[in-house]
Short mmCIF file of C-alpha atoms in Angstrom, two decimals:
data_model
loop_
_atom_site.label_atom_id
_atom_site.label_comp_id
_atom_site.label_asym_id
_atom_site.label_seq_id
_atom_site.Cartn_x
_atom_site.Cartn_y
_atom_site.Cartn_z
CA LEU A 1 39.93 -27.59 10.12
CA VAL A 2 37.55 -26.29 7.48
CA MET A 3 34.50 -24.70 9.09
CA PHE A 4 31.06 -24.96 7.47
CA PRO A 5 27.73 -23.18 8.01
CA GLY A 6 25.45 -24.99 10.43
CA VAL A 7 28.32 -26.66 12.28
CA VAL A 8 29.07 -26.19 15.98
CA THR A 9 32.59 -27.14 17.06
CA PRO A 10 35.10 -26.40 19.80
CA LEU A 11 38.37 -24.67 18.87
CA ARG A 12 41.55 -23.99 20.80
CA VAL A 13 42.88 -20.49 20.19
CA GLY A 14 46.45 -19.67 21.18
CA ARG A 15 48.26 -17.59 18.54
CA PRO A 16 48.60 -13.89 19.41
CA ARG A 17 46.74 -12.62 16.33
CA SER A 18 43.98 -15.22 16.81
CA LEU A 19 43.61 -14.22 20.46
CA ALA A 20 43.42 -10.55 19.41
CA ALA A 21 40.71 -11.39 16.86
CA LEU A 22 38.81 -13.36 19.49
CA GLU A 23 39.01 -10.43 21.94
CA ARG A 24 37.74 -8.06 19.28
CA ALA A 25 34.85 -10.42 18.40
CA THR A 26 33.79 -11.07 21.99
CA GLY A 27 33.97 -7.33 22.72
CA GLY A 28 31.75 -6.65 19.72
CA ASP A 29 28.97 -8.65 18.10
CA GLY A 30 30.53 -12.04 18.89
CA ARG A 31 31.24 -12.83 15.25
CA LEU A 32 34.36 -13.38 13.25
CA VAL A 33 35.40 -15.01 10.00
CA LEU A 34 37.02 -18.43 10.28
CA LEU A 35 39.41 -19.19 7.42
CA THR A 36 41.53 -22.26 6.82
CA GLN A 37 45.30 -22.10 6.47
CA ARG A 38 46.80 -23.41 3.25
CA HIS A 39 49.77 -24.91 5.12
CA ALA A 40 49.31 -25.87 8.79
CA GLU A 41 53.04 -25.59 9.54
CA VAL A 42 53.03 -21.78 9.07
CA GLU A 43 53.21 -20.38 12.62
CA ASP A 44 52.10 -16.79 11.93
CA PRO A 45 49.84 -16.93 8.87
CA GLY A 46 49.19 -13.81 6.85
CA PRO A 47 46.53 -13.23 4.19
CA GLU A 48 48.59 -15.09 1.57
CA ASP A 49 48.57 -18.19 3.80
CA LEU A 50 44.78 -18.39 4.05
CA TYR A 51 42.04 -19.55 1.70
CA ASP A 52 39.83 -16.65 0.63
CA VAL A 53 36.52 -18.44 1.32
CA GLY A 54 35.55 -19.01 4.92
CA VAL A 55 32.61 -18.90 7.29
CA ILE A 56 31.19 -16.04 9.33
CA SER A 57 30.88 -17.62 12.75
CA GLU A 58 29.51 -16.74 16.12
CA VAL A 59 32.02 -17.48 18.88
CA ARG A 60 31.60 -18.07 22.57
CA ALA A 61 34.86 -18.08 24.49
CA SER A 62 35.80 -19.69 27.78
CA PRO A 63 37.25 -17.49 30.48
CA GLU A 64 40.91 -16.68 29.89
CA GLY A 65 43.26 -19.57 30.52
CA GLU A 66 46.36 -19.38 32.64
CA GLY A 67 48.40 -16.42 31.40
CA GLY A 68 45.87 -15.89 28.59
CA ALA A 69 47.88 -18.29 26.40
CA VAL A 70 45.09 -20.57 25.14
CA ARG A 71 41.34 -20.17 25.09
CA VAL A 72 38.67 -22.70 24.25
CA VAL A 73 36.01 -21.38 21.91
CA ILE A 74 32.74 -22.79 20.70
CA ALA A 75 32.28 -21.69 17.08
CA ILE A 76 28.90 -21.73 15.37
CA GLY A 77 29.15 -21.52 11.58
CA LEU A 78 26.60 -19.06 10.19
CA GLU A 79 27.26 -18.41 6.51
CA ARG A 80 29.85 -18.67 3.76
CA CYS A 81 31.85 -15.59 2.84
CA ARG A 82 34.72 -14.53 0.59
CA ILE A 83 37.48 -12.10 1.53
CA ARG A 84 37.24 -9.06 -0.74
CA GLU A 85 39.97 -6.90 0.79
CA TRP A 86 42.39 -7.20 3.67
CA THR A 87 42.24 -4.01 5.74
CA ALA A 88 44.64 -4.70 8.65
CA ARG A 89 47.34 -7.13 9.76
CA ASP A 90 47.90 -6.07 13.37
CA PRO A 91 46.96 -6.69 16.08
CA CYS A 92 44.83 -9.15 14.11
CA LEU A 93 43.88 -9.72 10.50
CA GLU A 94 40.85 -7.71 9.39
CA ALA A 95 39.03 -7.80 6.09
CA ARG A 96 35.98 -6.74 4.14
CA VAL A 97 33.92 -9.77 3.18
CA GLU A 98 31.23 -10.66 0.69
CA ARG A 99 28.50 -12.95 1.99
CA LEU A 100 28.06 -15.99 -0.25
CA SER A 101 24.96 -17.49 1.29
CA GLY A 102 21.97 -17.22 -0.92
CA PRO A 103 18.87 -19.25 -1.44
CA PRO A 104 19.63 -22.95 -0.92
CA GLY A 105 18.88 -23.76 -4.55
CA ASP A 106 17.00 -26.71 -5.84
CA VAL A 107 18.65 -30.04 -5.21
CA PRO A 108 16.96 -32.89 -7.04
CA PRO A 109 15.14 -35.06 -4.46
CA ASP A 110 16.84 -38.23 -5.77
CA LEU A 111 20.28 -36.66 -5.27
CA LEU A 112 19.36 -35.54 -1.76
CA ARG A 113 18.14 -39.04 -0.85
CA GLN A 114 21.29 -40.60 -2.35
CA VAL A 115 23.60 -38.36 -0.30
CA LYS A 116 21.67 -39.07 2.91
CA ARG A 117 21.70 -42.83 2.23
CA LEU A 118 25.43 -42.87 1.48
CA PHE A 119 26.26 -40.71 4.51
CA THR A 120 24.42 -43.11 6.82
CA SER A 121 25.79 -46.28 5.20
CA GLY A 122 29.46 -45.42 5.71
CA PRO A 123 31.45 -45.38 8.94
CA HIS A 124 29.81 -44.19 12.20
CA ARG A 125 26.34 -45.17 11.00
CA GLN A 126 24.55 -44.76 14.33
CA GLU A 127 26.07 -41.35 15.03
CA ARG A 128 25.32 -40.17 11.50
CA HIS A 129 21.68 -41.31 11.67
CA LEU A 130 21.32 -39.46 14.97
CA LEU A 131 23.00 -36.35 13.53
CA LEU A 132 20.58 -36.25 10.59
CA ASP A 133 17.62 -36.82 12.92
CA LEU A 134 18.67 -33.89 15.12
CA LEU A 135 19.36 -31.38 12.33
CA PRO A 136 16.79 -28.63 11.93
CA GLU A 137 15.01 -28.40 8.55
CA SER A 138 16.86 -25.17 7.80
CA ALA A 139 20.32 -26.76 8.17
CA GLU A 140 22.60 -26.83 5.15
CA LEU A 141 22.81 -30.61 5.01
CA ASP A 142 25.64 -30.64 2.47
CA ALA A 143 27.75 -28.41 4.73
CA VAL A 144 27.16 -30.56 7.82
CA ILE A 145 28.00 -33.72 5.88
CA ALA A 146 31.12 -32.13 4.34
CA PHE A 147 32.35 -31.21 7.83
CA HIS A 148 31.97 -34.81 9.03
CA VAL A 149 33.49 -36.72 6.10
CA ASP A 150 37.16 -37.65 5.91
CA LEU A 151 38.50 -35.41 3.15
CA PRO A 152 41.77 -33.51 2.75
CA VAL A 153 41.61 -29.79 3.48
CA ASP A 154 41.66 -28.79 -0.19
CA GLY A 155 38.69 -31.11 -0.90
CA LYS A 156 36.68 -29.64 1.96
CA GLN A 157 37.68 -26.15 0.91
CA ALA A 158 36.44 -26.85 -2.65
CA LEU A 159 33.07 -27.89 -1.20
CA LEU A 160 32.91 -24.74 0.92
CA ALA A 161 33.75 -22.50 -2.05
CA GLU A 162 31.29 -24.11 -4.50
CA PRO A 163 28.37 -21.70 -4.94
CA SER A 164 25.83 -24.22 -6.29
CA ALA A 165 24.05 -26.39 -3.70
CA GLU A 166 23.37 -29.03 -6.34
CA ASN A 167 27.05 -29.15 -7.32
CA ARG A 168 28.08 -29.50 -3.66
CA TYR A 169 25.78 -32.52 -3.32
CA ARG A 170 27.18 -33.98 -6.55
CA MET A 171 30.74 -33.45 -5.25
CA LEU A 172 29.85 -35.37 -2.08
CA VAL A 173 28.58 -38.50 -3.89
CA PRO A 174 31.98 -40.00 -4.90
CA VAL A 175 33.44 -39.19 -1.47
CA LEU A 176 30.57 -40.90 0.31
CA GLU A 177 30.63 -43.86 -2.09
CA ALA A 178 34.33 -44.37 -1.31
CA GLU A 179 33.61 -44.17 2.44
CA SER A 180 30.86 -46.77 2.07
CA ARG A 181 33.12 -49.14 0.11
CA ILE A 182 35.87 -48.82 2.70
CA ALA A 183 33.40 -49.39 5.57
CA ARG A 184 31.95 -52.50 3.88
CA GLU A 185 35.44 -53.89 3.20
CA GLY A 186 36.44 -53.25 6.82
CA GLU A 187 33.36 -55.10 8.05
CA ARG A 188 34.08 -57.98 5.66
CA ILE A 189 37.66 -58.30 6.93
CA TRP A 190 36.50 -58.04 10.54
CA ASN A 191 33.85 -60.72 10.07
CA ARG A 192 36.38 -63.09 8.46
CA SER A 193 38.82 -62.68 11.35
CA VAL A 194 36.28 -63.25 14.13
#
């Protein structure tokens, strides 16, 4: 999972270091940095196993599960950040971060319209229209769309790490065009078989 600003999602937390980080966050200001692992099969990831760009997130945890083994968390992505220095490994990873969120930047109106049109013409049209209708004006639309498109982790991570809003929108266009083509082809095949 690659987290993005403006996204709200449930997470299951069960690794000892992740549980320790969650305890520290919920005992403090309720925030922590969510980073994506480079290789999901690594059971106890260290700094070298994580991407250096992530999202400062607010977390709300469920009461402890049976034996404290797994907790369900609602994470709210707030802003992009980059790890500057790792300061601790135990009981959880700790780091100094640099906030990457700045002014949204000017995205050409035609590009913005194109991304919205492509996003709502691909799969899950009704849900995507509703999602766009419910987003507040202040939402980072590119981040919300990037979270919801089917992209490999490294593709999503590249979108998260890109500092330019305009470039992020431009990076989304070919992804959304491919989604639209696949959705149209699926509909065509479905209609021929019915």
